[in-house]
């Protein structure tokens, strides 16, 4: 499930008991919580109560229980939806997407955010302009989309296949050198020393991530 959701572009943090779930919730910011009711140490129902004491983050309950009472109780406690095991990853993705559509998440992402800044850079989504301080750097559309992908996911490591799928809108990559070349050209334009990059880091054996800027 984690691999599938990551492949769909989600950043996923997984814990396996209720105490760790609460610690993760209090120490991080999430767009959605997948909550199993049958957790050790602290029950999913108790976690949901605690979440609702301080947050309106969407909660999708995941549980082996499939009785009407459990579904109703979960929804009454403040869950946004309920999915019973066993389920397909495609159904799970559809449920997550439906929740985001209901709360206007995708609309907000597409229409409200016009630019993003990281370190010395500002990306303007309307005109594909990137500023490094006061300097206007000319990027191709693909170079801009790669940098935008990193800026929107500053803590995520992307494989070449994930970058290709996101930027080229195609799941099939017949030559990962395509991404390598684009990364090299992008580094030549934005890095002080392209051979020792600061802004786009290589994670050996995996892919690339945004530097700590």
Coordinates of C-alpha atoms in Angstrom, one line a residue:
X1 CA 0.0 0.0 0.0
X2 CA 2.8 2.5 0.9
X3 CA 4.6 1.8 -2.3
X4 CA 1.4 2.4 -4.3
X5 CA 0.6 5.6 -2.5
X6 CA 4.1 6.9 -2.9
X7 CA 3.9 6.1 -6.6
X8 CA 0.8 8.2 -6.8
X9 CA 2.8 11.2 -5.5
X10 CA 1.8 11.1 -1.8
X11 CA 4.4 11.5 1.0
X12 CA 3.6 8.6 3.4
X13 CA 4.5 8.2 7.1
X14 CA 3.6 4.8 8.6
X15 CA 3.5 3.8 12.3
X16 CA 2.3 0.5 13.7
X17 CA 0.9 1.3 17.1
X18 CA -1.4 3.9 18.7
X19 CA 1.3 5.6 20.8
X20 CA 3.5 6.2 17.8
X21 CA 0.5 7.4 15.8
X22 CA -0.2 10.1 18.3
X23 CA 3.4 11.1 18.5
X24 CA 3.5 11.4 14.7
X25 CA 0.3 13.4 14.6
X26 CA 1.5 15.9 17.2
X27 CA 5.0 16.3 15.7
X28 CA 4.0 16.6 12.0
X29 CA 1.5 18.3 9.7
X30 CA -0.6 16.0 7.6
X31 CA -3.1 16.5 4.7
X32 CA -4.9 13.2 5.5
X33 CA -4.8 10.5 8.2
X34 CA -5.4 6.8 7.3
X35 CA -6.4 5.3 10.7
X36 CA -6.7 1.6 11.5
X37 CA -9.2 1.0 14.3
X38 CA -7.4 -2.1 15.5
X39 CA -4.1 -0.6 16.8
X40 CA -2.2 -1.8 19.8
X41 CA -1.4 0.4 22.9
X42 CA -4.0 3.1 21.9
X43 CA -7.1 2.3 20.0
X44 CA -8.0 3.9 16.7
X45 CA -11.2 5.3 18.2
X46 CA -9.2 7.0 21.0
X47 CA -6.8 8.4 18.5
X48 CA -9.6 9.8 16.4
X49 CA -11.1 11.5 19.5
X50 CA -7.7 13.1 20.3
X51 CA -7.3 14.2 16.7
X52 CA -10.7 15.9 16.7
X53 CA -9.9 17.8 19.9
X54 CA -7.4 19.9 18.0
X55 CA -7.6 19.3 14.2
X56 CA -10.1 19.0 11.3
X57 CA -7.6 17.1 9.2
X58 CA -9.4 14.5 7.0
X59 CA -9.5 11.0 8.5
X60 CA -10.1 7.9 6.5
X61 CA -10.7 4.9 8.8
X62 CA -9.2 1.6 7.7
X63 CA -10.4 -1.5 9.5
X64 CA -11.1 -5.2 9.3
X65 CA -14.4 -4.5 11.0
X66 CA -17.2 -4.2 8.6
X67 CA -20.3 -3.8 10.8
X68 CA -22.7 -0.9 10.4
X69 CA -22.2 -0.1 14.1
X70 CA -18.4 0.4 13.6
X71 CA -18.9 2.5 10.5
X72 CA -21.5 4.7 12.2
X73 CA -19.4 5.1 15.3
X74 CA -16.3 6.0 13.3
X75 CA -18.2 8.6 11.3
X76 CA -19.9 10.0 14.4
X77 CA -16.5 10.4 16.1
X78 CA -15.4 12.6 13.2
X79 CA -14.0 10.4 10.4
X80 CA -14.5 11.5 6.9
X81 CA -14.9 8.1 5.3
X82 CA -14.5 4.4 6.1
X83 CA -13.0 1.6 4.1
X84 CA -13.1 -2.1 5.2
X85 CA -10.4 -4.7 4.7
X86 CA -9.7 -6.3 2.4
X87 CA -9.7 -3.5 -0.2
X88 CA -7.7 -2.8 -3.4
X89 CA -5.1 0.0 -3.5
X90 CA -7.1 1.5 -6.4
X91 CA -10.2 1.8 -4.2
X92 CA -8.1 3.4 -1.5
X93 CA -6.6 5.9 -3.9
X94 CA -10.1 6.7 -5.2
X95 CA -11.4 7.3 -1.6
X96 CA -8.5 9.6 -0.8
X97 CA -9.0 11.5 -4.0
X98 CA -12.7 11.9 -3.3
X99 CA -11.9 13.3 0.2
X100 CA -9.5 15.8 -1.3
X101 CA -12.0 16.9 -3.9
X102 CA -14.7 17.4 -1.2
X103 CA -12.5 19.7 0.8
X104 CA -11.3 21.6 -2.2
X105 CA -7.7 20.4 -1.8
X106 CA -6.9 20.2 -5.5
X107 CA -8.7 23.4 -6.3
X108 CA -6.6 25.2 -3.7
X109 CA -3.4 23.7 -5.0
X110 CA -4.1 24.6 -8.6
X111 CA -5.8 28.0 -8.3
X112 CA -4.7 29.7 -5.1
X113 CA -0.9 29.1 -5.1
X114 CA 0.7 31.2 -7.8
X115 CA 4.3 31.0 -6.7
X116 CA 6.6 29.2 -4.2
X117 CA 9.9 30.3 -2.6
X118 CA 12.7 28.1 -1.3
X119 CA 16.0 29.6 -0.3
X120 CA 17.1 32.2 -2.8
X121 CA 14.6 31.1 -5.4
X122 CA 11.1 32.1 -6.3
X123 CA 9.1 30.2 -8.9
X124 CA 6.1 31.9 -10.5
X125 CA 3.7 29.3 -11.8
X126 CA 1.8 31.8 -14.1
X127 CA 4.7 32.8 -16.4
X128 CA 7.2 30.0 -15.7
X129 CA 9.7 32.6 -14.3
X130 CA 12.3 31.7 -11.7
X131 CA 14.2 34.3 -9.8
X132 CA 17.4 33.7 -7.9
X133 CA 17.5 36.7 -5.7
X134 CA 17.0 39.5 -8.3
X135 CA 18.4 37.4 -11.2
X136 CA 15.9 36.0 -13.7
X137 CA 17.0 32.5 -14.7
X138 CA 15.8 31.1 -18.1
X139 CA 14.5 27.6 -17.8
X140 CA 12.8 25.3 -20.2
X141 CA 9.3 24.1 -19.4
X142 CA 10.7 20.6 -18.3
X143 CA 13.4 22.1 -16.2
X144 CA 10.9 24.4 -14.5
X145 CA 8.5 21.5 -13.8
X146 CA 11.3 19.4 -12.3
X147 CA 12.3 22.2 -10.0
X148 CA 8.6 22.9 -9.1
X149 CA 8.2 19.2 -8.2
X150 CA 11.1 19.4 -5.8
X151 CA 10.0 22.7 -4.3
X152 CA 6.5 21.3 -3.7
X153 CA 7.9 18.2 -2.0
X154 CA 11.0 19.5 -0.2
X155 CA 11.6 16.4 2.0
X156 CA 10.9 13.8 -0.6
X157 CA 13.4 11.7 -2.6
X158 CA 12.2 11.1 -6.2
X159 CA 13.3 8.2 -8.4
X160 CA 14.0 9.0 -12.0
X161 CA 10.8 7.1 -12.9
X162 CA 8.8 9.2 -10.5
X163 CA 10.2 12.4 -12.0
X164 CA 9.5 11.2 -15.5
X165 CA 5.9 10.3 -14.6
X166 CA 5.3 13.6 -13.0
X167 CA 6.9 15.9 -15.5
X168 CA 6.4 14.0 -18.8
X169 CA 2.9 12.7 -17.7
X170 CA 3.9 9.2 -18.8
X171 CA 4.4 6.1 -16.7
X172 CA 6.8 4.5 -19.2
X173 CA 10.4 5.7 -19.2
X174 CA 12.5 3.8 -21.9
X175 CA 15.7 5.7 -21.0
X176 CA 16.3 7.2 -17.6
X177 CA 19.2 9.2 -19.1
X178 CA 16.4 11.6 -20.2
X179 CA 16.0 12.6 -16.6
X180 CA 19.7 12.6 -15.9
X181 CA 20.3 15.1 -18.7
X182 CA 17.6 17.4 -17.6
X183 CA 18.9 17.4 -14.0
X184 CA 22.4 18.2 -15.3
X185 CA 21.2 21.1 -17.4
X186 CA 19.1 22.4 -14.5
X187 CA 22.1 22.3 -12.2
X188 CA 24.2 24.2 -14.7
X189 CA 21.7 27.0 -14.6
X190 CA 20.9 27.3 -10.8
X191 CA 24.0 25.9 -9.0
X192 CA 27.1 27.9 -8.1
X193 CA 29.1 24.7 -8.7
X194 CA 27.1 22.1 -10.7
X195 CA 29.7 19.4 -10.0
X196 CA 29.1 19.9 -6.3
X197 CA 25.4 20.8 -6.2
X198 CA 23.7 22.5 -3.2
X199 CA 20.1 22.8 -4.4
X200 CA 19.5 19.4 -6.1
X201 CA 21.1 16.6 -4.3
X202 CA 21.8 13.1 -5.6
X203 CA 20.7 10.3 -3.4
X204 CA 22.9 7.4 -4.6
X205 CA 21.0 4.3 -5.7
X206 CA 17.6 6.1 -5.4
X207 CA 17.3 9.4 -7.2
X208 CA 17.2 13.1 -6.3
X209 CA 15.9 15.4 -3.7
X210 CA 15.9 19.1 -2.9
X211 CA 18.8 20.3 -0.8
X212 CA 18.4 21.8 2.6
X213 CA 17.7 25.4 1.5

